[in-house]
Amino acid sequence: MPRTNYQPHLLDPHSAEPQPVSPANGKSFKLAELYAMLNCRTVDVVRLTDELILIIDDEGKFREPAYLNLLATYLWHQHQPAARGVDAIVGRAILCHDKQFR
């Protein structure tokens, strides 16, 4: 698998600043570590560009309380305008290169 130099970031709805994160093996995230980082049981992938993705908690909207992720939602809406006014991202998200999730 080709290595990418993109620095993944955790986008937390409780923090104004994205936090750099890295896969444990230095190449790509595995499900178990994503579940731990996102504090979830299932993940979904939201494509931003041909190379960039957001990995989100697939059940984030069903949590109590549910926290809107303004930064992740903004990025999604900037790259996929059809989502504006239709949907939002709730909970933590990881912004990374698609080669970093296999």
PDB file of C-alpha atoms in Angstrom:
ATOM      1  CA  MET A   1       0.000   0.000   0.000  1.00  0.00           C
ATOM      2  CA  PRO A   2       1.451   3.418  -0.907  1.00  0.00           C
ATOM      3  CA  ARG A   3       2.241   5.561   2.091  1.00  0.00           C
ATOM      4  CA  THR A   4       0.705   9.007   2.350  1.00  0.00           C
ATOM      5  CA  ASN A   5       2.133  11.941   4.272  1.00  0.00           C
ATOM      6  CA  TYR A   6      -1.268  13.380   5.181  1.00  0.00           C
ATOM      7  CA  GLN A   7      -1.625  14.070   8.929  1.00  0.00           C
ATOM      8  CA  PRO A   8      -5.014  12.771  10.138  1.00  0.00           C
ATOM      9  CA  HIS A   9      -6.944  14.864  12.669  1.00  0.00           C
ATOM     10  CA  LEU A  10      -9.586  14.169  15.278  1.00  0.00           C
ATOM     11  CA  LEU A  11     -12.426  16.688  15.050  1.00  0.00           C
ATOM     12  CA  ASP A  12     -14.128  16.780  18.436  1.00  0.00           C
ATOM     13  CA  PRO A  13     -17.318  18.823  18.938  1.00  0.00           C
ATOM     14  CA  HIS A  14     -15.964  19.892  22.354  1.00  0.00           C
ATOM     15  CA  SER A  15     -12.727  21.363  20.962  1.00  0.00           C
ATOM     16  CA  ALA A  16     -12.169  24.357  18.709  1.00  0.00           C
ATOM     17  CA  GLU A  17      -8.896  22.900  17.399  1.00  0.00           C
ATOM     18  CA  PRO A  18      -8.434  19.689  15.400  1.00  0.00           C
ATOM     19  CA  GLN A  19      -6.129  17.266  17.212  1.00  0.00           C
ATOM     20  CA  PRO A  20      -3.455  15.361  15.230  1.00  0.00           C
ATOM     21  CA  VAL A  21      -3.837  11.570  15.480  1.00  0.00           C
ATOM     22  CA  SER A  22      -2.014   8.686  13.832  1.00  0.00           C
ATOM     23  CA  PRO A  23      -2.826   5.065  13.073  1.00  0.00           C
ATOM     24  CA  ALA A  24      -1.214   2.667  15.542  1.00  0.00           C
ATOM     25  CA  ASN A  25       0.640   0.871  12.746  1.00  0.00           C
ATOM     26  CA  GLY A  26       1.729   4.147  11.124  1.00  0.00           C
ATOM     27  CA  LYS A  27      -0.159   3.408   7.889  1.00  0.00           C
ATOM     28  CA  SER A  28      -3.909   2.923   8.216  1.00  0.00           C
ATOM     29  CA  PHE A  29      -6.538   2.935  10.936  1.00  0.00           C
ATOM     30  CA  LYS A  30      -8.085  -0.341  12.037  1.00  0.00           C
ATOM     31  CA  LEU A  31     -11.679  -0.564  13.211  1.00  0.00           C
ATOM     32  CA  ALA A  32     -10.856  -1.243  16.859  1.00  0.00           C
ATOM     33  CA  GLU A  33      -8.773   1.933  17.177  1.00  0.00           C
ATOM     34  CA  LEU A  34     -11.423   3.996  15.365  1.00  0.00           C
ATOM     35  CA  TYR A  35     -14.083   2.699  17.742  1.00  0.00           C
ATOM     36  CA  ALA A  36     -11.912   3.797  20.672  1.00  0.00           C
ATOM     37  CA  MET A  37     -11.052   7.234  19.217  1.00  0.00           C
ATOM     38  CA  LEU A  38     -14.617   7.995  18.196  1.00  0.00           C
ATOM     39  CA  ASN A  39     -16.166   6.291  21.231  1.00  0.00           C
ATOM     40  CA  CYS A  40     -18.543   4.299  19.051  1.00  0.00           C
ATOM     41  CA  ARG A  41     -19.504   0.810  17.828  1.00  0.00           C
ATOM     42  CA  THR A  42     -19.992   1.454  14.112  1.00  0.00           C
ATOM     43  CA  VAL A  43     -18.365   3.909  11.726  1.00  0.00           C
ATOM     44  CA  ASP A  44     -19.344   5.447   8.420  1.00  0.00           C
ATOM     45  CA  VAL A  45     -17.215   7.156   5.789  1.00  0.00           C
ATOM     46  CA  VAL A  46     -18.149  10.563   4.389  1.00  0.00           C
ATOM     47  CA  ARG A  47     -16.188  11.377   1.239  1.00  0.00           C
ATOM     48  CA  LEU A  48     -15.019  14.985   0.923  1.00  0.00           C
ATOM     49  CA  THR A  49     -12.756  14.731  -2.138  1.00  0.00           C
ATOM     50  CA  ASP A  50     -11.175  11.993  -4.229  1.00  0.00           C
ATOM     51  CA  GLU A  51      -8.609  11.566  -1.451  1.00  0.00           C
ATOM     52  CA  LEU A  52     -10.006  13.026   1.799  1.00  0.00           C
ATOM     53  CA  ILE A  53     -12.624  11.366   3.985  1.00  0.00           C
ATOM     54  CA  LEU A  54     -14.305  11.878   7.316  1.00  0.00           C
ATOM     55  CA  ILE A  55     -14.757   8.778   9.450  1.00  0.00           C
ATOM     56  CA  ILE A  56     -17.744   9.336  11.728  1.00  0.00           C
ATOM     57  CA  ASP A  57     -19.811   7.577  14.388  1.00  0.00           C
ATOM     58  CA  ASP A  58     -22.610   6.003  12.336  1.00  0.00           C
ATOM     59  CA  GLU A  59     -24.952   6.137  15.329  1.00  0.00           C
ATOM     60  CA  GLY A  60     -23.920   9.576  16.618  1.00  0.00           C
ATOM     61  CA  LYS A  61     -27.353  11.120  16.079  1.00  0.00           C
ATOM     62  CA  PHE A  62     -28.948   8.532  18.363  1.00  0.00           C
ATOM     63  CA  ARG A  63     -26.760   9.337  21.377  1.00  0.00           C
ATOM     64  CA  GLU A  64     -27.998  11.295  24.352  1.00  0.00           C
ATOM     65  CA  PRO A  65     -26.806  13.956  24.418  1.00  0.00           C
ATOM     66  CA  ALA A  66     -25.913  14.328  20.735  1.00  0.00           C
ATOM     67  CA  TYR A  67     -23.290  16.996  20.000  1.00  0.00           C
ATOM     68  CA  LEU A  68     -23.240  18.688  16.610  1.00  0.00           C
ATOM     69  CA  ASN A  69     -19.739  18.671  15.119  1.00  0.00           C
ATOM     70  CA  LEU A  70     -19.591  22.129  13.555  1.00  0.00           C
ATOM     71  CA  LEU A  71     -16.135  21.762  11.987  1.00  0.00           C
ATOM     72  CA  ALA A  72     -16.835  18.347  10.419  1.00  0.00           C
ATOM     73  CA  THR A  73     -20.219  19.546   9.169  1.00  0.00           C
ATOM     74  CA  TYR A  74     -18.661  22.703   7.709  1.00  0.00           C
ATOM     75  CA  LEU A  75     -16.004  20.678   5.856  1.00  0.00           C
ATOM     76  CA  TRP A  76     -18.632  18.295   4.527  1.00  0.00           C
ATOM     77  CA  HIS A  77     -20.864  21.119   3.329  1.00  0.00           C
ATOM     78  CA  GLN A  78     -17.932  22.939   1.687  1.00  0.00           C
ATOM     79  CA  HIS A  79     -16.940  19.860  -0.300  1.00  0.00           C
ATOM     80  CA  GLN A  80     -20.425  18.432  -0.867  1.00  0.00           C
ATOM     81  CA  PRO A  81     -22.826  21.392  -1.207  1.00  0.00           C
ATOM     82  CA  ALA A  82     -25.827  19.089  -1.775  1.00  0.00           C
ATOM     83  CA  ALA A  83     -25.651  18.171   1.930  1.00  0.00           C
ATOM     84  CA  ARG A  84     -26.193  21.784   3.061  1.00  0.00           C
ATOM     85  CA  GLY A  85     -29.449  22.206   4.932  1.00  0.00           C
ATOM     86  CA  VAL A  86     -30.125  18.482   4.635  1.00  0.00           C
ATOM     87  CA  ASP A  87     -27.875  16.784   7.169  1.00  0.00           C
ATOM     88  CA  ALA A  88     -25.138  17.371   9.746  1.00  0.00           C
ATOM     89  CA  ILE A  89     -22.386  15.381  11.441  1.00  0.00           C
ATOM     90  CA  VAL A  90     -22.828  14.584  15.107  1.00  0.00           C
ATOM     91  CA  GLY A  91     -20.095  13.452  17.480  1.00  0.00           C
ATOM     92  CA  ARG A  92     -16.391  12.961  16.892  1.00  0.00           C
ATOM     93  CA  ALA A  93     -14.909  12.555  13.417  1.00  0.00           C
ATOM     94  CA  ILE A  94     -11.519  11.709  11.949  1.00  0.00           C
ATOM     95  CA  LEU A  95     -10.350  13.639   8.896  1.00  0.00           C
ATOM     96  CA  CYS A  96      -7.842  11.574   6.929  1.00  0.00           C
ATOM     97  CA  HIS A  97      -6.631  10.424   3.525  1.00  0.00           C
ATOM     98  CA  ASP A  98      -8.691   7.529   2.187  1.00  0.00           C
ATOM     99  CA  LYS A  99      -5.564   5.353   2.045  1.00  0.00           C
ATOM    100  CA  GLN A 100      -5.341   5.690   5.833  1.00  0.00           C
ATOM    101  CA  PHE A 101      -8.491   3.613   6.335  1.00  0.00           C
ATOM    102  CA  ARG A 102      -8.314   0.099   4.919  1.00  0.00           C
TER     103      ARG A 102
END
